[in-house]
Short mmCIF file of C-alpha atoms in Angstrom, two decimals:
data_model
loop_
_atom_site.label_atom_id
_atom_site.label_comp_id
_atom_site.label_asym_id
_atom_site.label_seq_id
_atom_site.Cartn_x
_atom_site.Cartn_y
_atom_site.Cartn_z
CA UNK P 300 -6.91 18.61 -33.29
CA UNK P 301 -6.20 15.90 -30.78
CA UNK P 302 -4.20 16.74 -27.49
CA UNK P 303 -2.36 14.75 -25.03
CA UNK P 304 -4.32 14.66 -21.63
CA UNK P 305 -1.58 15.41 -19.07
CA UNK P 306 -4.08 15.60 -16.29
CA UNK P 307 -5.13 12.03 -16.92
CA UNK P 308 -1.36 10.88 -16.94
CA UNK P 309 -0.69 12.80 -13.69
CA UNK P 310 -3.87 11.25 -12.02
CA UNK P 311 -2.76 7.78 -13.01
CA UNK P 312 0.76 8.31 -11.79
CA UNK P 313 -0.46 9.70 -8.49
CA UNK P 314 -2.64 6.59 -8.18
CA UNK P 315 0.63 4.57 -7.93
CA UNK P 316 1.62 6.71 -4.94
CA UNK P 317 -1.83 6.31 -3.35
CA UNK P 318 -1.61 2.54 -3.81
CA UNK P 319 1.81 2.43 -2.32
CA UNK P 320 0.78 4.29 0.75
CA UNK P 321 -2.21 2.02 1.10
CA UNK P 322 0.14 -1.07 0.87
CA UNK P 323 2.45 0.54 3.53
CA UNK P 324 -0.33 0.84 6.01
CA UNK P 325 -0.51 -2.94 6.17
CA UNK P 326 3.22 -3.20 6.93
CA UNK P 327 3.79 -3.69 10.46
CA UNK P 328 6.14 -1.43 12.42
CA UNK P 329 6.66 -1.52 16.15
CA UNK P 330 3.56 0.55 16.76
CA UNK P 331 -0.09 -0.68 16.83
CA UNK P 332 -2.38 0.61 14.01
CA UNK P 333 -5.91 -0.39 13.22
CA UNK P 334 -5.13 -0.26 9.51
CA UNK P 335 -2.76 -3.29 10.09
CA UNK P 336 -5.79 -5.52 9.96
CA UNK P 337 -7.38 -3.95 6.79
CA UNK P 338 -6.35 -6.87 4.48
CA UNK P 339 -7.66 -9.55 6.84
CA UNK P 340 -10.79 -11.34 5.56
CA UNK P 341 -12.86 -13.45 7.98
CA UNK P 342 -15.01 -16.31 6.72
CA UNK P 343 -18.36 -15.08 7.94
CA UNK P 344 -21.85 -16.63 7.14
CA UNK P 345 -20.29 -18.72 4.24
CA UNK P 346 -18.48 -15.87 2.52
CA UNK P 347 -15.21 -13.95 3.08
CA UNK P 348 -15.80 -10.43 4.73
CA UNK P 349 -13.32 -7.75 5.68
CA UNK P 350 -12.59 -7.84 9.39
CA UNK P 351 -14.16 -4.35 9.82
CA UNK P 352 -17.55 -5.78 8.80
CA UNK P 353 -17.73 -8.29 11.63
CA UNK P 354 -15.85 -6.43 14.39
CA UNK P 355 -14.77 -2.92 15.68
CA UNK P 356 -11.02 -2.57 15.59
CA UNK P 357 -9.37 -0.05 17.81
CA UNK P 358 -6.01 0.88 19.33
CA UNK P 359 -6.45 1.28 23.12
CA UNK P 360 -2.59 1.69 23.66
CA UNK P 361 0.48 2.09 21.47
CA UNK P 362 1.39 -1.66 21.54
CA UNK P 363 -2.09 -3.21 21.58
CA UNK P 364 -4.99 -3.64 19.05
CA UNK P 365 -8.49 -4.77 20.29
CA UNK P 366 -10.95 -6.28 18.07
CA UNK P 367 -14.54 -6.30 19.45
CA UNK P 368 -16.53 -8.97 17.58
CA UNK P 369 -20.26 -8.25 17.20
CA UNK P 370 -21.49 -11.72 16.85
CA UNK P 371 -20.29 -14.39 19.29
CA UNK P 372 -20.35 -17.03 16.72
CA UNK P 373 -17.69 -15.05 14.69
CA UNK P 374 -15.15 -14.99 17.45
CA UNK P 375 -13.36 -18.17 16.41
CA UNK P 376 -13.42 -17.37 12.78
CA UNK P 377 -11.94 -13.88 13.50
CA UNK P 378 -9.24 -15.29 15.76
CA UNK P 379 -8.28 -17.78 13.09
CA UNK P 380 -8.20 -15.26 10.38
CA UNK P 381 -5.83 -13.09 12.39
CA UNK P 382 -3.59 -15.93 13.33
CA UNK P 383 -3.29 -17.07 9.60
CA UNK P 384 -2.63 -13.60 8.35
CA UNK P 385 1.21 -13.71 8.43
CA UNK P 386 1.22 -10.50 10.58
CA UNK P 387 2.93 -12.36 13.40
CA UNK P 388 0.06 -11.52 15.73
CA UNK P 389 -1.17 -13.86 18.55
CA UNK P 390 -4.78 -12.93 19.49
CA UNK P 391 -5.73 -13.31 23.19
CA UNK P 392 -9.61 -14.05 23.59
CA UNK P 393 -11.15 -11.95 26.33
CA UNK P 394 -14.92 -12.51 26.32
CA UNK P 395 -16.23 -11.16 22.98
CA UNK P 396 -13.04 -9.16 22.46
CA UNK P 397 -9.62 -10.26 20.89
CA UNK P 398 -6.57 -8.47 22.22
CA UNK P 399 -3.55 -8.35 19.94
CA UNK P 400 -0.38 -7.38 21.69
CA UNK P 401 2.14 -6.02 19.12
CA UNK P 402 5.41 -7.80 19.70
CA UNK P 403 8.73 -5.95 19.56
CA UNK P 404 10.21 -6.55 16.10
CA UNK P 405 13.58 -8.33 15.97
CA UNK P 406 16.31 -7.27 13.60
CA UNK P 407 15.68 -10.12 11.16
CA UNK P 408 11.91 -9.26 10.96
CA UNK P 409 12.68 -5.59 10.41
CA UNK P 410 14.99 -6.44 7.41
CA UNK P 411 12.32 -8.70 5.96
CA UNK P 412 9.83 -5.75 6.23
CA UNK P 413 12.17 -3.39 4.55
CA UNK P 414 12.52 -5.92 1.68
CA UNK P 415 8.66 -6.17 1.39
CA UNK P 416 8.57 -2.31 1.38
CA UNK P 417 11.15 -2.14 -1.36
CA UNK P 418 8.98 -4.62 -3.36
CA UNK P 419 5.98 -2.37 -3.01
CA UNK P 420 7.96 0.63 -4.02
CA UNK P 421 9.25 -1.17 -7.14
CA UNK P 422 5.62 -2.05 -8.13
CA UNK P 423 4.60 1.56 -7.85
CA UNK P 424 7.66 2.62 -10.03
CA UNK P 425 6.67 0.08 -12.65
CA UNK P 426 3.07 1.41 -12.58
CA UNK P 427 4.40 4.93 -13.15
CA UNK P 428 6.55 3.74 -16.06
CA UNK P 429 3.62 2.03 -17.66
CA UNK P 430 1.71 5.33 -17.53
CA UNK P 431 4.77 7.08 -19.08
CA UNK P 432 4.92 4.42 -21.81
CA UNK P 433 1.09 5.07 -22.55
CA UNK P 434 1.89 8.78 -22.67
CA UNK P 435 4.80 8.40 -25.04
CA UNK P 436 2.77 6.13 -27.23
CA UNK P 437 0.02 8.67 -27.58
CA UNK P 438 2.60 11.32 -28.39
CA UNK P 439 3.94 9.12 -31.24
CA UNK P 440 0.49 8.58 -32.53
CA UNK P 441 -0.40 12.27 -32.52
CA UNK P 442 2.88 13.04 -34.39
CA UNK P 443 2.36 10.26 -36.87
CA UNK P 444 -1.19 11.49 -37.58
CA UNK P 445 0.08 14.96 -38.08
CA UNK P 446 -1.77 16.40 -35.06
CA UNK P 447 1.48 17.41 -33.37
CA UNK P 448 4.73 18.75 -34.73
CA UNK P 449 8.07 17.27 -34.03
CA UNK P 450 9.05 20.11 -31.77
CA UNK P 451 5.75 19.80 -29.82
CA UNK P 452 6.30 16.18 -29.61
CA UNK P 453 9.73 16.63 -28.02
CA UNK P 454 8.33 19.07 -25.58
CA UNK P 455 5.46 16.92 -24.58
CA UNK P 456 7.90 13.77 -24.27
CA UNK P 457 10.00 15.96 -21.86
CA UNK P 458 7.00 16.89 -19.89
CA UNK P 459 5.80 13.32 -19.52
CA UNK P 460 9.42 12.17 -18.57
CA UNK P 461 9.51 14.98 -15.92
CA UNK P 462 6.25 13.81 -14.48
CA UNK P 463 7.50 10.29 -14.31
CA UNK P 464 10.74 11.39 -12.63
CA UNK P 465 8.88 13.44 -10.09
CA UNK P 466 6.58 10.45 -9.20
CA UNK P 467 9.51 8.06 -8.88
CA UNK P 468 11.27 10.65 -6.63
CA UNK P 469 8.13 10.77 -4.51
CA UNK P 470 7.97 6.99 -4.24
CA UNK P 471 11.67 6.94 -3.07
CA UNK P 472 10.74 9.59 -0.38
CA UNK P 473 7.72 7.60 0.81
CA UNK P 474 9.92 4.46 0.83
CA UNK P 475 12.71 6.09 2.75
CA UNK P 476 10.20 7.36 5.37
CA UNK P 477 8.55 3.89 5.80
CA UNK P 478 12.02 2.29 5.85
CA UNK P 479 13.06 4.59 8.76
CA UNK P 480 9.90 3.89 10.57
CA UNK P 481 10.45 0.12 10.37
CA UNK P 482 14.05 0.26 11.42
CA UNK P 483 13.21 2.49 14.40
CA UNK P 484 13.56 0.62 17.76
#
């Protein structure tokens, strides 16, 4: 007799939360964070490489990020990648190091970032709903094949819906926390 794998559905829904939290690390708030540069790729030795494979990224003070480039020939490419990253950062070259002062966010930029955060949250909700749909399809197939009674089908559907509602609630909680962090002056 086939069964519905709730563990798999829950793991996939939790993946939406993990992806959302990862996306949020790249959103700039007023504070410096080394993870802000995670998505930046540098054209190094003829191929794109993550910035952390050509330099050491650190946060020496709350409003400053320093990028220590390992190879002098990579300094300009790293500077260019940071400038073109749309993070609004302006690197200052200091020997083999790039200093990135984190500018104060203005109200307009904060509202833009909140919109981006909402977009990421909506993508996470959509991902959770896709997993719910897969679960509901599996339930229907099991019921049609005679491996699940109508009552068990209803109970399973309710359980899958509850899992989805919980994940969407968690997405809203994570979004509210990030929104507050962005709006904080």
